[in-house]
Amino acid sequence: MKARMRGRPSLLKALRGLKPHDHICLIYETSKDWKDAVIPFLKIGLERGEKCLYVVDSHTANQIHHFLKKEGIDVESVRQSGQFIILHESEAYTRDGSFDPDRMIALLISETKKALSEGYPALRITGEMTWVLKGHPGSEKLIEYEAKLNSDLFPKHPCVAICQYDRRRFDPEIIKGVILTHPIVIWGKQLYENIYYIPPEEVLSDQYAERQVEHWLNTLERERRTRRNREFLANVIDRSSQPMSLKSPDGRLLLFNRAFLTLLGYEKSELAKLRWNKHLTPPEWLPGELELLEELHRKGSPIRCEKEYLRKDGSRVPVELLLELTQDDEGKPLYLAFISDISERKQAEEELKKYQDHLEELVKERTEELQRVESLSSSVLASLRDHVVVIDRSGQIIDVNDAWKHFARENGDPGTASVSIGANYLEVCRQAVHDGDSIAEAGLKGIESVLDGSRDMFSMEYDCSSLSEKRWFVLNALPLKRPDEGAVISHVNVTQRKKAEEDLQQLQEELRRVIRIATMGELTAALAHELNQPLTGILSNAQAAQRFLSSQNPDLTELREILSDIVEDDKRASGVILKLRSLFRKEVFELEALNMNDVISEMVPIIRSHALLKNIVFVTELDPDILQVMGDRIQLHQVILNLAFNGFEAMEHSETKKLSIRTGQVDGGWVTVSIEDSGAGIDEERKEEIFRPFFTTKKDGMGIGLAISHSIIHVHQGRIWIENNPDRGATVSFILPVAKKTVK
Amino acid sequence: MTEESPIVYVVDDDPSVRRSLSRLIRSAGFRVETFAQAQDFLDQKENLDPNCLVLDVNLPGLSGLDLQKELSSKGYVMPIVFITGYGTIPMTVQAMKGGAVEFLEKPVDHQVLLNAIRQAIKKDRQMKQQFNEINEIRQRLATLTPREKEVLPLVVSGMLNKQIAFKLGTTEKTIKVHRSRIMEKMRADSLADLVRLAQKGGIDFQKSQLL
């Protein structure tokens, strides 16, 4: 695994860009700057398999080893293999106690050749130049040496070198010369293409100063052009109709052009303060954009995407972005965005889509309409399950449907078999009337009345049972709306509906009986109490009378009172029994004008007895002004009892036990009865289902009391519902319509 | 009239039942007063001195059992005959535990009811007699001086005058005087009689004996 290299990312990148034949000077002022350039330079070389040579002077070999080791270089092995060599300057530059540029260059050339012969691709050298300060003979030829390297060594041999100059220690004149003689300069944190570099032949020529001036003047011109080009470019970017921006991951907008400002509706000064991730990207788009930027980092290649920008006025603009990854001087990532306003495109797309939809809709509609028109007349008739026959004014059959034909075939019935197209329907009916068919007679009259316009429609239900099965039909006759007139006659088989109705009726009867039996159990206790009261009166009165009679002077007035009390109590007892019998009798629905107050009062003794036994407070608040309703007294008794008992059950575990029955009048046309309890109340979502049969919250209830009440109220054209009370418990209310001709 | 006949109170919400029971009870020679609600009876109780209470269990509002509880919690002891139109075993148990004389089901036979009432009246008489006797003894005890009250428990615990004198730090002669004064005030014929009176009057002499 490649160890991560320390140092400055931008400089590292530049150092990696260095190649054989490059001649670089490092001008440094701190040991960090020195280290950040020199150590990576060596490391890159070693990693590339180049032979590396270090000429020390101010540092020791051990220091260099140490730094390289810290970078993860196996120094021992590269030294042993001869890939890395450290020489002291006295073994190189000043080998014989003096410095000779030509000798040194020759040495470097031979070292490079040697490296190549050893199989290395290139030679990498770096040297500490402080030896110059020691004043060895020949040291003054330093600049000459550096210049000659540019002509004799580097262009011709695969050698790359950094010459190290500690700016703090060298005379500025020397540094100046160094700058003039190195095509590449590393200074501080950056690597520069050196614009002050002067080719060796000029440095070495006689007119050195003249050449330098010439060079500077050229440089001035070159710089001017470069600047102009840059300005031009900046101008082009700024005036480009394509919005562009350069933004950093932390949200800053580093650069943007006018088109970008126009797109978003901001002034330049405003936008500089904003963050793209906070102010320009709508919150719901941000996660997507951050994901996209991550992808950009992974892939490295530009990414295209669509998103929305928030404008200054709060509106949104759809855009297409081309995102590119770039870096600042420090090598930190930046994003360059090329933006296209696609609102018009979006709108056009939308409109196009709308138009397409509209077109499709139109086509569909037209097609359907066409199909409808084409097939309507035939398919309607054909698809009807009713047996349909169309006749003209005279009764002649114009058309029949499949169901008619099928029915006629199946039955072989003279009433239908003879009635196919061309025959006269009315004649067939008349024949049947003649044969004594009373149903045909009624039907004939009805159809004729529709044909002559005296009726808008005619409908009749009739029994058409055969020997083997029960059948019910409905005959409908409707005028045929066309100039020639005529009629459409249909026979609808309603046997199933009829059967269902009968079944339902039977079921309801059955249910009512069951509920009566179920109620009986609950009633027993209440009735025992209610019967025992008059019985107690009778017995005690009778026995008291016996005792009075056996005394010497019986008080006759007292005895008379006793007998009248006994008669009253006896009537009371038989009243209870009568009521009991009527409750359990299976009787038919009998409507009469009733006052609901009376209906309730008749049930009060039973309810009160029950309440007594269960320790429940029972009150009635009956509005004396309510109007009469039409109803079946016994059934309404049953509703009152069911609802009251239901209320009692609901309060079984309540602390407060109170049941109220109220009557009242609403909207003139309705009488209302409410039964309020103080029980547990009902779940809001169960308010509907509570009236369904066999729904129960009681553990031993049958769940039909409320269902029966519901169906009874329904039959009375009333409505029943349940509501929770604000404090506790629930109220079941029902309304019944006031009788048409009502007497107070 | 030598003695007023006993009075029976009837509480029942049914007017016919009230009237008929009232007649029946009157026919046996008792006085009767009736109430329709338990609360009415409770409100009046200060002015009443029933010898027997005939009480319906199933009353609207305050039930018969509630009334029984209420009365006993306030210290009113009176014999109660319960009647009910629809009784359950738990109800009966509760009523009898609360000290009811009888628990009868409606309709109730006159013999059964009147027997129960007579039994209740008898019980009432016994209770009242006992109460009166204790009251009388307490009144006598109240006439004793503090010193005599000190001496009485020692006497009834069987101590000799000498022992009492030593214990109270006085002379035998003084104690002798106290003793005769106590016998006189308590109207006791003998020491055995005094012990019985002291016992009924609630004097604790067991403790003094141990000393």
JSON list of C-alpha atoms in Angstrom, two decimals, chain A residues 595-598 600 620-626 640 661-665 671-674:
[
{"chain": "A", "resi": 595, "resn": "ASN", "atom": "CA", "xyz": [-98.25, 9.53, 22.18]},
{"chain": "A", "resi": 596, "resn": "MET", "atom": "CA", "xyz": [-94.72, 8.45, 22.94]},
{"chain": "A", "resi": 597, "resn": "ASN", "atom": "CA", "xyz": [-95.09, 9.73, 26.52]},
{"chain": "A", "resi": 598, "resn": "ASP", "atom": "CA", "xyz": [-97.84, 7.13, 27.04]},
{"chain": "A", "resi": 600, "resn": "ILE", "atom": "CA", "xyz": [-92.89, 5.20, 27.72]},
{"chain": "A", "resi": 620, "resn": "THR", "atom": "CA", "xyz": [-88.05, 10.46, 33.03]},
{"chain": "A", "resi": 621, "resn": "GLU", "atom": "CA", "xyz": [-88.35, 13.93, 31.56]},
{"chain": "A", "resi": 622, "resn": "LEU", "atom": "CA", "xyz": [-91.33, 13.78, 29.24]},
{"chain": "A", "resi": 623, "resn": "ASP", "atom": "CA", "xyz": [-92.29, 16.83, 27.23]},
{"chain": "A", "resi": 624, "resn": "PRO", "atom": "CA", "xyz": [-96.08, 17.11, 27.60]},
{"chain": "A", "resi": 625, "resn": "ASP", "atom": "CA", "xyz": [-96.41, 18.99, 24.29]},
{"chain": "A", "resi": 626, "resn": "ILE", "atom": "CA", "xyz": [-95.12, 16.34, 21.90]},
{"chain": "A", "resi": 640, "resn": "ILE", "atom": "CA", "xyz": [-87.97, 1.41, 24.96]},
{"chain": "A", "resi": 661, "resn": "ILE", "atom": "CA", "xyz": [-85.57, 8.86, 29.34]},
{"chain": "A", "resi": 662, "resn": "ARG", "atom": "CA", "xyz": [-86.54, 12.10, 27.67]},
{"chain": "A", "resi": 663, "resn": "THR", "atom": "CA", "xyz": [-89.02, 13.03, 24.98]},
{"chain": "A", "resi": 664, "resn": "GLY", "atom": "CA", "xyz": [-89.16, 16.15, 22.89]},
{"chain": "A", "resi": 665, "resn": "GLN", "atom": "CA", "xyz": [-90.25, 17.68, 19.65]},
{"chain": "A", "resi": 671, "resn": "VAL", "atom": "CA", "xyz": [-90.72, 13.42, 17.97]},
{"chain": "A", "resi": 672, "resn": "THR", "atom": "CA", "xyz": [-87.47, 12.53, 19.69]},
{"chain": "A", "resi": 673, "resn": "VAL", "atom": "CA", "xyz": [-86.84, 10.01, 22.45]},
{"chain": "A", "resi": 674, "resn": "SER", "atom": "CA", "xyz": [-83.44, 9.87, 24.19]}
]
